């Protein structure tokens, strides 16, 4: 038996969303500041730049799989394992991790208790794969946690140019089964654009897609019919999603936008 005080019931903590065994909390203010960092902390809070954490309640039935290094602390009768079943399984997962640019060897937590993930400045999205037909493909680096019932596999891009010309990996992490998944997103759920395709085509100039249905055919293609046309249009290569399915689209890339608008420290 355990009791946790001054955490979820802290008046500085707000529960943003709950789904299945997952719960997302947000710290409304950063009180652990010094005089020289107080201004940044204040304006960060005003602009919704806040620490968020994923909480996972285990009831002894369904475990949870976390991104490697995501766990901050656990309480209760909670056990962690790598999920590796042998040397062959280990080598296979190492290969999958290398080609997908994402760690395939992720710890699995089982038992009864609570798992608390490391704080993040990113937004945490909760999705249920049943709404995606039982299979969803994730962009690199977005996976945070999922139900232990979901199977991790690789989704191969449809053309080799995805990895070469498009500066993208050839494989993406795919989750199969019906369960909940938590993603780290550069933007909140309120800003995410949802595009449902019915035998149609979506072309995106940049790495803005967060997740998409595994039924979609994903390629990287020239924006124009010719190299000259692509050069004149100024777009070059675009990510193309073709078929029937859903795409979650971020309105901006956080890192790119920061680099674009942040002042140059060398300027006078």
CSV table of C-alpha atoms in Angstrom, one decimal:
chain,number,residue,atom,x,y,z
A,1,UNK,CA,0.0,0.0,0.0
A,2,UNK,CA,1.3,3.5,-0.9
A,3,UNK,CA,0.1,7.1,-0.8
A,4,UNK,CA,1.4,9.9,-2.8
A,5,UNK,CA,0.8,13.4,-1.5
A,6,UNK,CA,1.4,16.9,-3.0
A,7,UNK,CA,1.6,15.6,-6.5
A,8,UNK,CA,-1.6,15.2,-8.5
A,9,UNK,CA,-3.5,17.1,-5.7
A,10,UNK,CA,-1.0,20.0,-5.8
A,11,UNK,CA,-2.8,23.2,-6.6
A,12,UNK,CA,-0.2,23.9,-9.3
A,13,UNK,CA,-1.0,20.8,-11.2
A,14,UNK,CA,-3.8,20.5,-13.8
A,15,UNK,CA,-5.0,17.2,-15.3
A,16,UNK,CA,-5.2,17.9,-19.1
A,17,UNK,CA,-6.5,14.5,-20.4
A,18,UNK,CA,-7.2,10.9,-19.3
A,19,UNK,CA,-7.5,7.9,-21.5
A,20,UNK,CA,-7.4,4.3,-20.4
A,21,UNK,CA,-4.4,3.9,-18.0
A,22,UNK,CA,-2.8,7.2,-19.2
A,23,UNK,CA,-3.2,10.6,-17.6
A,24,UNK,CA,-1.5,13.8,-18.7
A,25,UNK,CA,-0.7,16.5,-16.1
A,26,UNK,CA,0.6,20.0,-16.6
A,27,UNK,CA,2.5,22.2,-14.1
A,28,UNK,CA,0.9,25.6,-14.3
A,29,UNK,CA,3.9,27.5,-13.0
A,30,UNK,CA,7.6,26.8,-12.5
A,31,UNK,CA,8.3,27.8,-8.9
A,32,UNK,CA,11.8,26.4,-8.8
A,33,UNK,CA,13.4,29.5,-10.2
A,34,UNK,CA,16.2,31.9,-9.3
A,35,UNK,CA,16.1,35.7,-9.8
A,36,UNK,CA,17.9,35.5,-13.1
A,37,UNK,CA,15.5,33.0,-14.5
A,38,UNK,CA,12.2,34.4,-13.1
A,39,UNK,CA,11.5,36.5,-16.2
A,40,UNK,CA,11.8,33.5,-18.5
A,41,UNK,CA,9.7,31.3,-16.2
A,42,UNK,CA,7.0,33.9,-16.1
A,43,UNK,CA,6.7,34.5,-19.8
A,44,UNK,CA,7.0,30.8,-20.5
A,45,UNK,CA,4.0,30.1,-18.4
A,46,UNK,CA,2.0,32.9,-20.0
A,47,UNK,CA,2.8,31.5,-23.5
A,48,UNK,CA,1.8,27.9,-22.5
A,49,UNK,CA,5.4,26.7,-22.3
A,50,UNK,CA,4.9,24.5,-19.4
A,51,UNK,CA,6.2,21.2,-18.0
A,52,UNK,CA,4.0,18.2,-18.7
A,53,UNK,CA,4.2,14.6,-17.5
A,54,UNK,CA,2.6,11.4,-18.4
A,55,UNK,CA,1.2,9.2,-15.5
A,56,UNK,CA,0.4,5.6,-16.0
A,57,UNK,CA,-1.7,3.6,-13.6
A,58,UNK,CA,-1.1,-0.1,-13.7
A,59,UNK,CA,-3.8,-2.4,-12.4
A,60,UNK,CA,-2.0,-5.7,-12.8
A,61,UNK,CA,-3.6,-6.6,-16.1
A,62,UNK,CA,-2.2,-4.5,-19.0
A,63,UNK,CA,1.4,-3.3,-18.9
A,64,UNK,CA,2.9,-0.2,-20.5
A,65,UNK,CA,5.8,0.2,-22.9
A,66,UNK,CA,7.9,3.4,-22.6
A,67,UNK,CA,10.4,5.1,-24.8
A,68,UNK,CA,13.9,4.3,-23.4
A,69,UNK,CA,14.8,6.7,-20.7
A,70,UNK,CA,11.3,8.1,-20.3
A,71,UNK,CA,10.6,6.8,-16.8
A,72,UNK,CA,11.2,9.2,-13.9
A,73,UNK,CA,9.9,7.2,-11.0
A,74,UNK,CA,7.6,4.3,-10.1
A,75,UNK,CA,5.7,3.3,-7.0
A,76,UNK,CA,4.0,0.1,-6.0
A,77,UNK,CA,4.6,-3.5,-7.2
A,78,UNK,CA,6.0,-2.5,-10.6
A,79,UNK,CA,8.5,-4.5,-12.5
A,80,UNK,CA,10.4,-3.5,-15.6
A,81,UNK,CA,11.7,-5.7,-18.4
A,82,UNK,CA,13.2,-5.1,-21.8
A,83,UNK,CA,10.9,-7.4,-23.7
A,84,UNK,CA,13.8,-9.1,-25.4
A,85,UNK,CA,13.2,-12.9,-25.7
A,86,UNK,CA,16.7,-14.0,-26.7
A,87,UNK,CA,19.8,-13.2,-28.7
A,88,UNK,CA,17.9,-13.4,-32.0
A,89,UNK,CA,15.2,-11.2,-30.8
A,90,UNK,CA,17.8,-8.7,-29.5
A,91,UNK,CA,19.6,-8.5,-32.8
A,92,UNK,CA,16.4,-8.1,-34.7
A,93,UNK,CA,15.3,-5.2,-32.5
A,94,UNK,CA,18.7,-3.6,-32.8
A,95,UNK,CA,18.4,-3.7,-36.6
A,96,UNK,CA,14.9,-2.3,-36.5
A,97,UNK,CA,16.0,0.5,-34.3
A,98,UNK,CA,18.9,1.3,-36.6
A,99,UNK,CA,16.8,1.6,-39.7
A,100,UNK,CA,13.9,3.4,-38.1
A,101,UNK,CA,15.9,6.1,-36.3
A,102,UNK,CA,13.9,5.1,-33.2
A,103,UNK,CA,14.7,2.8,-30.3
A,104,UNK,CA,12.9,-0.4,-30.8
A,105,UNK,CA,14.2,-1.9,-27.5
A,106,UNK,CA,11.8,-0.2,-25.1
A,107,UNK,CA,11.3,-1.2,-21.4
A,108,UNK,CA,7.9,-2.7,-20.5
A,109,UNK,CA,6.4,-2.0,-17.0
A,110,UNK,CA,4.0,-4.5,-15.5
A,111,UNK,CA,2.3,-5.1,-12.1
A,112,UNK,CA,0.2,-2.8,-9.9
A,113,UNK,CA,1.2,0.8,-9.2
A,114,UNK,CA,2.0,4.0,-10.9
A,115,UNK,CA,4.7,4.9,-13.5
A,116,UNK,CA,5.6,8.6,-13.8
A,117,UNK,CA,7.4,9.8,-16.9
A,118,UNK,CA,10.1,12.5,-17.1
A,119,UNK,CA,8.8,16.1,-17.5
A,120,UNK,CA,8.7,17.4,-21.0
A,121,UNK,CA,8.2,20.8,-22.6
A,122,UNK,CA,6.5,19.1,-25.5
A,123,UNK,CA,2.8,18.5,-25.7
A,124,UNK,CA,1.5,15.0,-24.9
A,125,UNK,CA,-1.1,13.6,-27.2
A,126,UNK,CA,-3.2,10.5,-26.3
A,127,UNK,CA,-4.6,8.4,-29.2
A,128,UNK,CA,-6.4,5.1,-29.4
A,129,UNK,CA,-5.3,3.0,-32.3
A,130,UNK,CA,-8.8,1.4,-32.7
A,131,UNK,CA,-9.9,4.8,-34.3
A,132,UNK,CA,-7.1,4.2,-36.9
A,133,UNK,CA,-8.3,0.7,-37.9
A,134,UNK,CA,-5.9,-1.0,-35.4
A,135,UNK,CA,-2.7,0.3,-37.0
A,136,UNK,CA,-0.9,3.7,-36.9
A,137,UNK,CA,2.5,4.9,-38.2
A,138,UNK,CA,4.5,7.5,-36.2
A,139,UNK,CA,7.0,10.0,-37.3
A,140,UNK,CA,10.5,9.6,-35.8
A,141,UNK,CA,10.9,10.6,-32.2
A,142,UNK,CA,7.2,11.1,-31.3
A,143,UNK,CA,6.6,7.8,-29.4
A,144,UNK,CA,6.4,8.2,-25.6
A,145,UNK,CA,4.4,5.3,-24.3
A,146,UNK,CA,1.8,2.7,-25.3
A,147,UNK,CA,-0.3,-0.1,-23.9
A,148,UNK,CA,1.6,-3.4,-23.6
A,149,UNK,CA,-1.0,-5.0,-25.9
A,150,UNK,CA,0.3,-3.0,-28.9
A,151,UNK,CA,2.8,-4.6,-31.2
A,152,UNK,CA,5.7,-2.6,-32.6
A,153,UNK,CA,6.7,-3.1,-36.2
A,154,UNK,CA,8.3,-1.2,-39.0
A,155,UNK,CA,6.5,0.5,-41.9
A,156,UNK,CA,8.7,0.7,-45.0
A,157,UNK,CA,8.5,3.8,-47.3
A,158,UNK,CA,7.3,3.0,-50.8
A,159,UNK,CA,10.3,4.3,-52.6
A,160,UNK,CA,14.0,4.5,-51.9
A,161,UNK,CA,14.1,8.2,-52.6
A,162,UNK,CA,12.3,8.7,-49.3
A,163,UNK,CA,15.6,7.9,-47.5
A,164,UNK,CA,18.0,9.4,-50.1
A,165,UNK,CA,16.6,12.4,-51.9
A,166,UNK,CA,14.0,13.3,-49.2
A,167,UNK,CA,16.5,13.1,-46.3
A,168,UNK,CA,14.1,10.8,-44.5
A,169,UNK,CA,14.5,7.3,-43.0
A,170,UNK,CA,13.3,4.4,-45.0
A,171,UNK,CA,11.3,3.0,-42.1
A,172,UNK,CA,8.9,4.3,-39.5
A,173,UNK,CA,7.6,2.9,-36.3
A,174,UNK,CA,4.2,1.2,-36.7
A,175,UNK,CA,1.9,0.2,-33.8
A,176,UNK,CA,-0.5,-2.6,-34.5
A,177,UNK,CA,-3.5,-3.6,-32.3
A,178,UNK,CA,-6.2,-1.8,-30.4
A,179,UNK,CA,-4.9,0.2,-27.5
A,180,UNK,CA,-3.8,3.6,-26.2
A,181,UNK,CA,-0.6,5.4,-27.2
A,182,UNK,CA,1.0,8.7,-25.9
A,183,UNK,CA,3.0,10.9,-28.3
A,184,UNK,CA,5.3,13.9,-27.7
A,185,UNK,CA,4.1,16.6,-30.1
A,186,UNK,CA,5.6,20.0,-30.9
A,187,UNK,CA,2.1,21.5,-30.9
A,188,UNK,CA,-1.1,21.0,-28.7
A,189,UNK,CA,-4.0,18.9,-29.8
A,190,UNK,CA,-6.1,22.1,-30.4
A,191,UNK,CA,-3.8,23.1,-33.3
A,192,UNK,CA,-3.4,19.8,-35.0
A,193,UNK,CA,-5.0,19.5,-38.5
A,194,UNK,CA,-6.8,16.2,-39.2
A,195,UNK,CA,-6.9,15.2,-42.8
A,196,UNK,CA,-9.1,12.2,-43.9
A,197,UNK,CA,-8.3,10.9,-47.4
A,198,UNK,CA,-10.7,8.8,-49.4
A,199,UNK,CA,-8.7,7.5,-52.4
A,200,UNK,CA,-7.0,10.9,-52.6
A,201,UNK,CA,-3.6,12.5,-52.3
A,202,UNK,CA,-2.0,14.7,-49.7
A,203,UNK,CA,1.3,16.5,-50.5
A,204,UNK,CA,3.3,18.2,-47.7
A,205,UNK,CA,6.4,20.4,-48.2
A,206,UNK,CA,8.2,19.4,-45.1
A,207,UNK,CA,8.2,17.0,-42.2
A,208,UNK,CA,4.9,18.2,-40.7
A,209,UNK,CA,3.0,14.9,-40.5
A,210,UNK,CA,2.9,13.5,-37.0
A,211,UNK,CA,1.1,10.2,-37.6
A,212,UNK,CA,-0.8,8.5,-40.4
A,213,UNK,CA,-2.8,5.4,-41.2
A,214,UNK,CA,-0.7,2.4,-42.3
A,215,UNK,CA,-3.1,2.0,-45.2
A,216,UNK,CA,-1.6,5.1,-46.9
A,217,UNK,CA,1.1,4.8,-49.5
A,218,UNK,CA,3.9,7.2,-48.4
A,219,UNK,CA,6.5,8.4,-50.9
A,220,UNK,CA,8.8,11.3,-51.5
A,221,UNK,CA,8.3,12.9,-54.9
A,222,UNK,CA,9.2,16.0,-56.9
A,223,UNK,CA,6.6,18.7,-56.6
A,224,UNK,CA,6.5,19.2,-60.3
A,225,UNK,CA,6.5,16.9,-63.3
A,226,UNK,CA,10.1,17.7,-64.1
A,227,UNK,CA,13.2,18.8,-62.3
A,228,UNK,CA,13.0,22.2,-63.9
A,229,UNK,CA,9.4,22.6,-62.9
A,230,UNK,CA,10.3,21.6,-59.3
A,231,UNK,CA,13.1,24.1,-59.2
A,232,UNK,CA,10.9,26.9,-60.6
A,233,UNK,CA,8.2,26.3,-58.1
A,234,UNK,CA,10.7,26.6,-55.2
A,235,UNK,CA,9.2,23.5,-53.5
A,236,UNK,CA,11.5,20.7,-54.7
A,237,UNK,CA,10.6,17.4,-53.0
A,238,UNK,CA,7.4,16.8,-51.1
A,239,UNK,CA,6.1,14.1,-48.9
A,240,UNK,CA,3.1,12.4,-50.6
A,241,UNK,CA,0.4,10.3,-48.8
A,242,UNK,CA,-1.8,8.5,-51.2
A,243,UNK,CA,-4.9,6.3,-50.7
A,244,UNK,CA,-7.5,6.0,-48.0
A,245,UNK,CA,-6.6,6.9,-44.4
A,246,UNK,CA,-5.9,9.7,-41.9
A,247,UNK,CA,-3.0,12.1,-41.3
A,248,UNK,CA,-2.3,14.2,-38.3
A,249,UNK,CA,-0.6,17.4,-39.5
A,250,UNK,CA,1.3,19.9,-37.3
A,251,UNK,CA,0.8,23.6,-38.4
A,252,UNK,CA,4.5,24.3,-37.8
A,253,UNK,CA,7.8,22.7,-37.0
A,254,UNK,CA,9.0,23.9,-33.6
A,255,UNK,CA,12.7,23.6,-34.2
A,256,UNK,CA,12.6,25.2,-37.7
A,257,UNK,CA,10.4,28.0,-36.6
A,258,UNK,CA,12.6,28.8,-33.6
A,259,UNK,CA,15.7,28.9,-35.8
A,260,UNK,CA,13.9,31.1,-38.2
A,261,UNK,CA,12.6,33.7,-35.8
A,262,UNK,CA,15.1,33.6,-32.9
A,263,UNK,CA,17.5,36.6,-32.9
A,264,UNK,CA,21.1,36.0,-33.8
A,265,UNK,CA,23.1,36.3,-30.6
A,266,UNK,CA,26.0,37.7,-32.6
A,267,UNK,CA,24.0,40.7,-33.7
A,268,UNK,CA,24.7,44.0,-31.9
